[in-house]
Short mmCIF file of C-alpha atoms and ligand atoms in Angstrom, two decimals:
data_model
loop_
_atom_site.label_atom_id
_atom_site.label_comp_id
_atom_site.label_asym_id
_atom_site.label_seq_id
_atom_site.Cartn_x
_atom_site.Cartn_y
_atom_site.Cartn_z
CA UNK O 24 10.10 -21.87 5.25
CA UNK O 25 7.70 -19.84 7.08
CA UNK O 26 7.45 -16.38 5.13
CA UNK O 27 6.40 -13.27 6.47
CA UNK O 28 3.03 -13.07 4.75
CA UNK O 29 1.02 -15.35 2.82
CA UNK O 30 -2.57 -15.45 1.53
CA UNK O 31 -5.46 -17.76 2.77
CA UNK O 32 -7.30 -19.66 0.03
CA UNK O 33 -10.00 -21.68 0.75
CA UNK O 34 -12.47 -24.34 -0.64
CA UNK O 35 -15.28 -21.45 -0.82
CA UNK O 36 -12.83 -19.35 -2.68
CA UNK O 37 -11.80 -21.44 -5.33
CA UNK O 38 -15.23 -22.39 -5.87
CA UNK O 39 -16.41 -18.85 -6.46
CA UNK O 40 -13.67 -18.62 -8.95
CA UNK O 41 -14.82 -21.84 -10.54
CA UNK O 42 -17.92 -20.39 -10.82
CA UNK O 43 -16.96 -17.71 -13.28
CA UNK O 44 -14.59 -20.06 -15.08
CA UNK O 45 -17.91 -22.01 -15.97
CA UNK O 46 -19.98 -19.08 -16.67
CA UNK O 47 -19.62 -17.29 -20.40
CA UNK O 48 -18.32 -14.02 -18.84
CA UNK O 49 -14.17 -14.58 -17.51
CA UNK O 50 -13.54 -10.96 -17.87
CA UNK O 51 -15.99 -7.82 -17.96
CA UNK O 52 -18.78 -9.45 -16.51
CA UNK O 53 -20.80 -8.82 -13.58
CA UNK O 54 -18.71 -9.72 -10.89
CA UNK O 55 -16.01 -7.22 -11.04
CA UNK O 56 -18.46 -3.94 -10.83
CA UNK O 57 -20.29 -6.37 -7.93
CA UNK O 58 -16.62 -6.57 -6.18
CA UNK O 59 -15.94 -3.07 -6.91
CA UNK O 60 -19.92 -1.87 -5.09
CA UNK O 61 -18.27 -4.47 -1.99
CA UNK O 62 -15.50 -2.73 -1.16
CA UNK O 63 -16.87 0.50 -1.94
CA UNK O 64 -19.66 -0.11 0.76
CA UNK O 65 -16.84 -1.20 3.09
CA UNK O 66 -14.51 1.71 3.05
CA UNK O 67 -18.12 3.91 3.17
CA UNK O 68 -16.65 5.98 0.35
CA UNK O 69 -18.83 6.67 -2.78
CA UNK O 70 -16.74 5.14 -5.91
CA UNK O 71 -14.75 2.08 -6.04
CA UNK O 72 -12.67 0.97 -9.36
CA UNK O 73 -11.33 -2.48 -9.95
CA UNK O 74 -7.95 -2.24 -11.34
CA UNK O 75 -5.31 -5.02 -12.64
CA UNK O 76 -2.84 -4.12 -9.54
CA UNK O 77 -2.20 -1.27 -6.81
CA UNK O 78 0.53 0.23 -9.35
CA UNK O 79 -2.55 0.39 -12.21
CA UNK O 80 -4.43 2.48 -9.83
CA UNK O 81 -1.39 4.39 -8.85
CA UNK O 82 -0.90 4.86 -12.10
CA UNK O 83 -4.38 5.73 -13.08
CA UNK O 84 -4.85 7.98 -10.16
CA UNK O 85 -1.63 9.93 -10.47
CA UNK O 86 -3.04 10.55 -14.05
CA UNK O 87 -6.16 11.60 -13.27
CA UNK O 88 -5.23 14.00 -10.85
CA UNK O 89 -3.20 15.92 -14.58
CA UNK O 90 0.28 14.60 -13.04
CA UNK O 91 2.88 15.11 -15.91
CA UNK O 92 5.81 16.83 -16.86
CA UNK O 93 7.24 19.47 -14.88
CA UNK O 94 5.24 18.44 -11.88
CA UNK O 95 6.48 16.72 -8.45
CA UNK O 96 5.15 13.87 -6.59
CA UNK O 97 5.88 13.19 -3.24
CA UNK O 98 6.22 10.18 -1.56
CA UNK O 99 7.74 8.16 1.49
CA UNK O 100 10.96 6.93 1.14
CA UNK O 101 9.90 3.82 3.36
CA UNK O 102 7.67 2.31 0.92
CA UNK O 103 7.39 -0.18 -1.97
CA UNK O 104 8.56 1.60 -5.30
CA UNK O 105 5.34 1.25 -6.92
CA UNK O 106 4.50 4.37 -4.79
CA UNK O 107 6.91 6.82 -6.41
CA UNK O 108 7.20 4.62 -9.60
CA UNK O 109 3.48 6.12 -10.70
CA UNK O 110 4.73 9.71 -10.53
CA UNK O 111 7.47 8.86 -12.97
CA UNK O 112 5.08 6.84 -15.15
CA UNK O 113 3.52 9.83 -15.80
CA UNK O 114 6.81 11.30 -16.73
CA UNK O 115 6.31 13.91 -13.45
CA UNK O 116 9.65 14.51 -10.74
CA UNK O 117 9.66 12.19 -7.43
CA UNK O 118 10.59 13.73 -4.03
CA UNK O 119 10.57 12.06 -0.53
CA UNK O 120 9.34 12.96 2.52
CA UNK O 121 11.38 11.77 5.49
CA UNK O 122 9.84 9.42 8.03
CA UNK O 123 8.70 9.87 11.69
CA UNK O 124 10.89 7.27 13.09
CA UNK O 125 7.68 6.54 15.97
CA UNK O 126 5.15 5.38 12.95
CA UNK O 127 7.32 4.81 10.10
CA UNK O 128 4.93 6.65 8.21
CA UNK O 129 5.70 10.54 6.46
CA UNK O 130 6.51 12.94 9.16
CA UNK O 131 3.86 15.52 8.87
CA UNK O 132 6.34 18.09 10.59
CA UNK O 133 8.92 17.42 8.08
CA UNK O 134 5.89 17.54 5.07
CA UNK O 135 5.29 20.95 6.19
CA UNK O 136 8.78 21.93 6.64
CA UNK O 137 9.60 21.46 3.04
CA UNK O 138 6.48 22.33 1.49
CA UNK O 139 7.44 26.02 3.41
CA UNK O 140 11.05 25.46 1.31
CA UNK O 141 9.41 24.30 -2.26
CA UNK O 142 6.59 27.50 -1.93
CA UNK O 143 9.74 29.76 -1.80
CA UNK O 144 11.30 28.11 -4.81
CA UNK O 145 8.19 27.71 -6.45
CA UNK O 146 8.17 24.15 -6.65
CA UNK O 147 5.13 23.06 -4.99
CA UNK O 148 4.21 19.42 -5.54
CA UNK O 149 0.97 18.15 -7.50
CA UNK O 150 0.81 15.08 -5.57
CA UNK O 151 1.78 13.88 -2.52
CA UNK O 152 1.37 10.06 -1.79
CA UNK O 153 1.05 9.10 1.77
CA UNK O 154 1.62 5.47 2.54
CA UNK O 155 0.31 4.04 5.14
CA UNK O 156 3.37 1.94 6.60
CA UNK O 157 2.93 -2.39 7.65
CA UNK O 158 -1.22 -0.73 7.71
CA UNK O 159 -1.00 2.13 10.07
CA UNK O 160 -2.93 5.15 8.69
CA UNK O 161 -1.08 8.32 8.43
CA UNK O 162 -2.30 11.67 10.15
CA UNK O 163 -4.47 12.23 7.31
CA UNK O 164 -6.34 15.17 8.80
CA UNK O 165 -2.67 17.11 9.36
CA UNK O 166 -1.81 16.23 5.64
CA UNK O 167 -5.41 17.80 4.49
CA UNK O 168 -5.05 20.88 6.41
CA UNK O 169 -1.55 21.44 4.34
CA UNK O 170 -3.21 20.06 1.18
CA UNK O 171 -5.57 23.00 1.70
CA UNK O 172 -2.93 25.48 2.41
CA UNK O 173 -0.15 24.47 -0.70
CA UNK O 174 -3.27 23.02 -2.94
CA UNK O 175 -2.20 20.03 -3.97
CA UNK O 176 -3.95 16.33 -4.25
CA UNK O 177 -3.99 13.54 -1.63
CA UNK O 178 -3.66 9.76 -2.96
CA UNK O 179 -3.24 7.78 0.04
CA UNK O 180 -1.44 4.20 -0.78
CA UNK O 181 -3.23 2.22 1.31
CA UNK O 182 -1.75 -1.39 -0.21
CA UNK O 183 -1.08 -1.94 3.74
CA UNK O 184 -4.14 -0.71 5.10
CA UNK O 185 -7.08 -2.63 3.84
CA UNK O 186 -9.27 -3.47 6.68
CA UNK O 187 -7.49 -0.83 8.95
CA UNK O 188 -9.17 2.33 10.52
CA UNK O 189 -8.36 5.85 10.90
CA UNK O 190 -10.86 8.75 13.41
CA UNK O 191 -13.66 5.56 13.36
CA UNK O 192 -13.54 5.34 9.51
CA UNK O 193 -12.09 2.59 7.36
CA UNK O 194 -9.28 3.63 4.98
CA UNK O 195 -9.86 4.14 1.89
CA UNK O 196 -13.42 6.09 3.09
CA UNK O 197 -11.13 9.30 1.74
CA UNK O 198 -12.60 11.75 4.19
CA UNK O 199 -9.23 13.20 3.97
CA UNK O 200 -7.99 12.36 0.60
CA UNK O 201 -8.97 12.59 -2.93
CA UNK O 202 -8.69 9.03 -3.49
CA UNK O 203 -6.72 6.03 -2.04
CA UNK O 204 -5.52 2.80 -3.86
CA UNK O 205 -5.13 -0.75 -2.37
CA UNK O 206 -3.15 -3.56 -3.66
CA UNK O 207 -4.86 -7.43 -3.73
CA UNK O 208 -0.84 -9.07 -4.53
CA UNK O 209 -1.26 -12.32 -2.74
CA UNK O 210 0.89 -11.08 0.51
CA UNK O 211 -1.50 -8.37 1.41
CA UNK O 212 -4.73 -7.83 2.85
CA UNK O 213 -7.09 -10.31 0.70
CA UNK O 214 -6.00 -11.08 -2.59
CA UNK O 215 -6.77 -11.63 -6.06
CA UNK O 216 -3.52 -13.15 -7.62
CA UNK O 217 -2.40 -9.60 -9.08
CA UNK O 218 -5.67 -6.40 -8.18
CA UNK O 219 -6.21 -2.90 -7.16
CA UNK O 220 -8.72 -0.69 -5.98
CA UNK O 221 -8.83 2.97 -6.51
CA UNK O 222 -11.26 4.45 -3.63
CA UNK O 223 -12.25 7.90 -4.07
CA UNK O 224 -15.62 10.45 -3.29
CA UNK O 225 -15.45 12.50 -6.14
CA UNK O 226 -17.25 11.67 -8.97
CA UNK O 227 -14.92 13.40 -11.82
CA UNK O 228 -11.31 11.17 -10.41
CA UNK O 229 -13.82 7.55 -10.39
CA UNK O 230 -15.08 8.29 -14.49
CA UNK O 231 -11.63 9.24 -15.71
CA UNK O 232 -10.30 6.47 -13.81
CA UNK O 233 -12.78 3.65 -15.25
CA UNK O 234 -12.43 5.72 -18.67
CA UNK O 235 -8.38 5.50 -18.50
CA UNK O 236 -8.31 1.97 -17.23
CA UNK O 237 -9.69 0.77 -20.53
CA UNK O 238 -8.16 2.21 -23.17
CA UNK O 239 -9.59 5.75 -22.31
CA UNK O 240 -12.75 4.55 -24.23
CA UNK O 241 -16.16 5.14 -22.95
CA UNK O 242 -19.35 3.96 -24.70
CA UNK O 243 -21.20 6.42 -22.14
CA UNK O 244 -23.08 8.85 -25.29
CA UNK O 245 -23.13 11.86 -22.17
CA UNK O 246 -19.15 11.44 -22.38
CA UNK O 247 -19.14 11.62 -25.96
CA UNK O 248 -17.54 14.25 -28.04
CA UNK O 249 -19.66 12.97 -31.19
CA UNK O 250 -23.03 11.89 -32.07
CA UNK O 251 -23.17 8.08 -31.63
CA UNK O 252 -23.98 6.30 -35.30
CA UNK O 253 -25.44 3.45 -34.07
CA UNK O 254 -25.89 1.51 -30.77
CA UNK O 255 -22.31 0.14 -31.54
CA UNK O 256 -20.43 3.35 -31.31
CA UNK O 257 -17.83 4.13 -28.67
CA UNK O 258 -15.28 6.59 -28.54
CA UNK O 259 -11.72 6.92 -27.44
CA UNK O 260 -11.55 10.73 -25.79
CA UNK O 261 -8.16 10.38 -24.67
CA UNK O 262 -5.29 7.69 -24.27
CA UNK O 263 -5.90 5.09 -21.92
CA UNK O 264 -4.68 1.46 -21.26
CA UNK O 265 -5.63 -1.65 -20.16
CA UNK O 266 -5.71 -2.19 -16.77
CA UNK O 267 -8.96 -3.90 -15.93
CA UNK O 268 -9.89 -6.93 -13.50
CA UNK O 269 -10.69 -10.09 -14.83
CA UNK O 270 -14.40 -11.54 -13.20
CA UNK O 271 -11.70 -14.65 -12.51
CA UNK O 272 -9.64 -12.19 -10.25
CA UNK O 273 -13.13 -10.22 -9.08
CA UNK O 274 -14.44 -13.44 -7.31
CA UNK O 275 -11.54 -14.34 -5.57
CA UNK O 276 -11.87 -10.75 -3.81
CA UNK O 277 -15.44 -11.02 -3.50
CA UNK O 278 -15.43 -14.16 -1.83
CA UNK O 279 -11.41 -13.51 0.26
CA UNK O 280 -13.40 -9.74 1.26
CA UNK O 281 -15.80 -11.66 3.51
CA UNK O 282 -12.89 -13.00 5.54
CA UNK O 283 -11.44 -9.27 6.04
CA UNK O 284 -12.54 -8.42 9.40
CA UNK O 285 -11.43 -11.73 10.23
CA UNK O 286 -8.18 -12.01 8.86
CA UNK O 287 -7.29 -8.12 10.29
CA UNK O 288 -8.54 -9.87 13.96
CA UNK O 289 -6.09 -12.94 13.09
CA UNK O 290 -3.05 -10.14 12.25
CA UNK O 291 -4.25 -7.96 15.92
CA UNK O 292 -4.17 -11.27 17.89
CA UNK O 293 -0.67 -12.08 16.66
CA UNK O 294 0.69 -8.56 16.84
CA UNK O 295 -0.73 -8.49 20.36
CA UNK O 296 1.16 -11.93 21.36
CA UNK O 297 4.27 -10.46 19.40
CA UNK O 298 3.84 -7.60 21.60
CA UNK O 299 4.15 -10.11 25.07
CA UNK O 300 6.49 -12.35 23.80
CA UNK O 301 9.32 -9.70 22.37
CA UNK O 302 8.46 -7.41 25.27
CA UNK O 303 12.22 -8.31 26.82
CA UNK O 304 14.01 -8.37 24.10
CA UNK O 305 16.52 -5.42 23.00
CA UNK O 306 13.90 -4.27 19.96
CA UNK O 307 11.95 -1.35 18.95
CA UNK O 308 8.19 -2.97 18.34
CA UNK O 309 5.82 -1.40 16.41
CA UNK O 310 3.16 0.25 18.30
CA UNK O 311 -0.45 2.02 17.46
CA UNK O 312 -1.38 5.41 17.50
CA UNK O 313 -4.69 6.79 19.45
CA UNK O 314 -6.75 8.04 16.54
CA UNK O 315 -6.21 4.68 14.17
CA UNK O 316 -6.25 0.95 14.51
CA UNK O 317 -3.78 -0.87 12.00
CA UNK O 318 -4.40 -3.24 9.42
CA UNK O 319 -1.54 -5.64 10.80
CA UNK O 320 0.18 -5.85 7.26
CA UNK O 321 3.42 -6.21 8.27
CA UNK O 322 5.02 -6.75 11.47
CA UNK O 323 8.71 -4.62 11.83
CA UNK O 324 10.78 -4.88 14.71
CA UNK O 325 13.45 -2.46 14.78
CA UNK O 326 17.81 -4.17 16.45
CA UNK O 327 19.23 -1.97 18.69
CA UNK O 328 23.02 -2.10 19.40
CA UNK O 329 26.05 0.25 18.44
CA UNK O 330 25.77 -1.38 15.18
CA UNK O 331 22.36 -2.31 14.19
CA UNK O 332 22.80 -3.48 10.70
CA UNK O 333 25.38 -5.83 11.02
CA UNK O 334 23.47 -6.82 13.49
CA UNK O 335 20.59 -6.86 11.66
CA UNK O 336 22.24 -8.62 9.22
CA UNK O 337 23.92 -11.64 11.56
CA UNK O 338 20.06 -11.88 13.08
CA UNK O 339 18.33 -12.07 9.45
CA UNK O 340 20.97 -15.24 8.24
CA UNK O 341 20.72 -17.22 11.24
CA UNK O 342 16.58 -16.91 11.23
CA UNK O 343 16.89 -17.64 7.60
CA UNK O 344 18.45 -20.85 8.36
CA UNK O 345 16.10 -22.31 10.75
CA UNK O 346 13.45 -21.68 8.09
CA UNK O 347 11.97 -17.93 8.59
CA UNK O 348 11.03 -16.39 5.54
CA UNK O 349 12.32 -12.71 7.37
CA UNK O 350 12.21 -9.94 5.28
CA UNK O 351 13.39 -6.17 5.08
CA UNK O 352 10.75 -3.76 4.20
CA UNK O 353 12.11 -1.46 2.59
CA UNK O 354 15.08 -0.36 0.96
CA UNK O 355 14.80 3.38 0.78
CA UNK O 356 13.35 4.15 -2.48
CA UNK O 357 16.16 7.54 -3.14
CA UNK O 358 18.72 4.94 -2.69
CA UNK O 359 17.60 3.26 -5.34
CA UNK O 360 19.90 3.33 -8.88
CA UNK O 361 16.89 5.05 -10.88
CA UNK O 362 16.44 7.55 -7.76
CA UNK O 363 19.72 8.47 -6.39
CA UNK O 364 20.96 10.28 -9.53
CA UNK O 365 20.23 13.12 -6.99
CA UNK O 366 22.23 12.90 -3.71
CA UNK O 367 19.09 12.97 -0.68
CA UNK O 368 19.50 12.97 2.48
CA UNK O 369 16.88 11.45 4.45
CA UNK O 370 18.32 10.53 8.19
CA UNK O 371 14.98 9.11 9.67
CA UNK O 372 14.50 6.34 6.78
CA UNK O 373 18.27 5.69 6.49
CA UNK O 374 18.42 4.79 10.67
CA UNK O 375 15.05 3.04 10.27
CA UNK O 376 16.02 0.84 7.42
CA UNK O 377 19.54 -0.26 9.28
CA UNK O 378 17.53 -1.52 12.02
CA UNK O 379 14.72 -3.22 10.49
CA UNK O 380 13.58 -6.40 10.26
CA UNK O 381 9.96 -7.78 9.21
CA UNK O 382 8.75 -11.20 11.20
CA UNK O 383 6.11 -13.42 10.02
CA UNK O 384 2.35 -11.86 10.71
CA UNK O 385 -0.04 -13.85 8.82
CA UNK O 386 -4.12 -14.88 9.59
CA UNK O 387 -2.92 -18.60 9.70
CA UNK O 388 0.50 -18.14 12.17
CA UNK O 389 -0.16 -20.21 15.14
CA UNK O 390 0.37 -19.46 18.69
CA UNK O 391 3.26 -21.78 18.80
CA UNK O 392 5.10 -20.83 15.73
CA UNK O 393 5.09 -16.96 17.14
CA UNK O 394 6.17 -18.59 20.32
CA UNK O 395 8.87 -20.87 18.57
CA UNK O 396 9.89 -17.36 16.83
CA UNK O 397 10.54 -15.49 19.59
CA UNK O 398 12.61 -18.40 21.10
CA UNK O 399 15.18 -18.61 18.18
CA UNK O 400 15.01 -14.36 17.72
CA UNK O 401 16.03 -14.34 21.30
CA UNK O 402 18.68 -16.57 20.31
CA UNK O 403 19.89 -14.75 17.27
CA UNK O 404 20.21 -11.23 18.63
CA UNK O 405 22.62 -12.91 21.32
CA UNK O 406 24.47 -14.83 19.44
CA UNK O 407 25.12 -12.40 16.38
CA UNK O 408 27.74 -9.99 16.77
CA UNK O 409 28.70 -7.05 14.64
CA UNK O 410 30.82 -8.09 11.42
CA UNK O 411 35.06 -6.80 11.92
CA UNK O 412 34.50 -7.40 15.82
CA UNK O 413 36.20 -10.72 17.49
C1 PLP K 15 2.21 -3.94 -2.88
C2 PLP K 15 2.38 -2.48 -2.87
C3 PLP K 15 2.10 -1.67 -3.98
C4 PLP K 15 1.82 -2.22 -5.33
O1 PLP K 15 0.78 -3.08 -5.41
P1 PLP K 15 0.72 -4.19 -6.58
O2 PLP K 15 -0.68 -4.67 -6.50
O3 PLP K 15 1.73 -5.22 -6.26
O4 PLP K 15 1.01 -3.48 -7.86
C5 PLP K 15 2.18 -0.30 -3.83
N1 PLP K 15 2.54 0.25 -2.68
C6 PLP K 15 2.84 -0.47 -1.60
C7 PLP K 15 3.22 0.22 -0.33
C8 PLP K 15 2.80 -1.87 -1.66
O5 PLP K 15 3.14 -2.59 -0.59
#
């Protein structure tokens, strides 16, 4: 099976994680705050935190920012649930933002439509969680002009994006945000088995962060509440957990971080040939917009047809069968059990998600395999036809 994403490991890597498997430091060592000053440098923003995944620093983040009961988050519905999951986590109400059916990504025009609607009801959100959808940045500057306006905080979920640019930045520089969280699961960007980062520029969000990620202890005597008794003394100032990064993990991404800019080239070049080869075919590709260049994460063609999920459907079997790992990203998150206690209508997601299919868009897919793809996709939209019809 040929999936639609999978990680590149190589000899270099697994000897960097050797490395710290032979060294007396596997977790808490110097490696992890060295990963952490990498991709700091690289986004260009001025605090980087190594977390255990993207949800820790979701998590973490969501908490930082004094998300808890009584307060609203706001997310896509087009997204991995992790993104509205962290709200909950911190025991705060989830709302969605519908999509803009041209980037996937949360409209901005229907962000400011109901943020007019929640000021009159007095339900503002605390947080609102842009995602940046298969790595395509959201119009971050139009979401910090309303973040002014309705004063809430910006944590861009950029688990798609690493590697990606937005106005000549990288993401996760948070000229626009308050802080923005990748994921290192092994289908994203670079990996480190299971890893976050939590990118931010201000100061306060980065020490509460590091302080909540391990057990909300610091051993920092300027953080202290009491005098320190001896050289041993740290103090737990509020209620944290334990979501560090091993040094194991830490090397992986240290050494996988060096292959970025080539691995995002790898994911252009094959969007670019996708782009060619499915340009006859009855589909919606995804395209770029002018003020961002996209981290290739995920590739998502979109059936036409009077009825695009059975379609869909018909097309996803058959490619399943000659050994393409397709996927669907995603399910909308309100229509999920735990979510659709309330009844939300979200029209742009729900017509997205009937259509959608995700192809394989990966640094080591070959010419010929995208090639061989678009043969048998070609194939599958004409052959399938909508279930009930003869
Ligand atoms: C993968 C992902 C996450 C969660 O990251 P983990 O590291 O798997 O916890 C969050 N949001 C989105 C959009 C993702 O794709």
């Amino acid at each position: 099976m040929i999936p639609y994403g999978r990680q590149e490991v190589t000899e270099d890597d697994i000897e960097a994680v050797v490395e710290v498997l032979r060294s007396n430091l596997i977790t808490q060592g110097p490696v992890a705050p060295r990963f952490e000053e990498a991709v700091r440098d690289y986004c260009r923003a001025s605090h980087a935190v190594a977390v255990s995944s993207g949800t820790a620093g979701l998590h973490l983040a969501c908490h930082a920012m004094g998300l808890g009961p009584g307060d609203w988050l706001w997310t896509s519905p087009i997204t991995f649930v992790a993104s509205a999951n962290c709200g909950l986590y911190c025991g705060a109400d989830v709302d969605f933002v519908d999509i803009d059916p041209a980037t996937r990504n949360m409209s901005v025009e229907a962000l400011k439509h109901k943020l007019e609607q929640a000021e009159t009801e007095g339900q503002l959100p605390k947080v609102v969680v842009p995602v940046h959808f298969a790595g395509l940045s959201c119009d971050m500057a139009a979401i910090r002009e309303l973040a002014d306006r309705y004063g809430f905080w910006v944590l861009e979920d950029a688990a798609h994006a690493f590697g990606g640019e937005y106005r000549g930045e990288p993401v996760g520089a948070c000229r626009f945000s308050d802080a923005a969280v990748f994921s290192f699961h092994p289908v994203k960007n670079i990996t480190t088995g299971e890893g976050g980062m939590v990118t931010t520029r201000r100061l306060e969000l980065a020490t509460r962060i590091e302080r909540l990620r391990s057990h909300g202890i610091t051993r920092e005597p300027a953080h202290m509440i009491r005098e320190p008794d001896g050289p041993w003394y740290y103090e737990q100032g509020e209620l944290g957990l334990n979501y560090r990064l091993t040094d194991i993990q830490a090397a992986l991404g240290l050494s996988q971080l060096q292959r970025l800019d080539t691995f995002i080239q790898a994911r252009r070049n094959g969007a670019v040939r996708y782009s060619r080869l499915l340009a006859d075919l009855p589909l919606i590709l995804p395209g770029e917009s002018s003020n961002s260049h996209s981290a290739w994460h995920l590739y998502v063609v979109e059936l036409g047809g009077t009825d695009p999920q059975a379609i869909r459907r018909e097309v996803f079997e058959a490619l399943r069968e000659q050994g393409w790992g397709v996927n669907v990203h995603y399910i909308p998150v309100h229509w999920q059990p735990d979510y659709a206690r309330e009844c939300r209508k979200l029209p742009a997601a729900e017509a997205y998600y009937s259509r959608a299919l995700t192809i394989p868009l990966f640094p080591g897919l070959t010419e010929g395999q995208q090639e061989a793809f678009a043969v048998d996709l070609s194939q599958a939209i004409h052959q399938a036809r909508p279930v009930g019809t003869a």
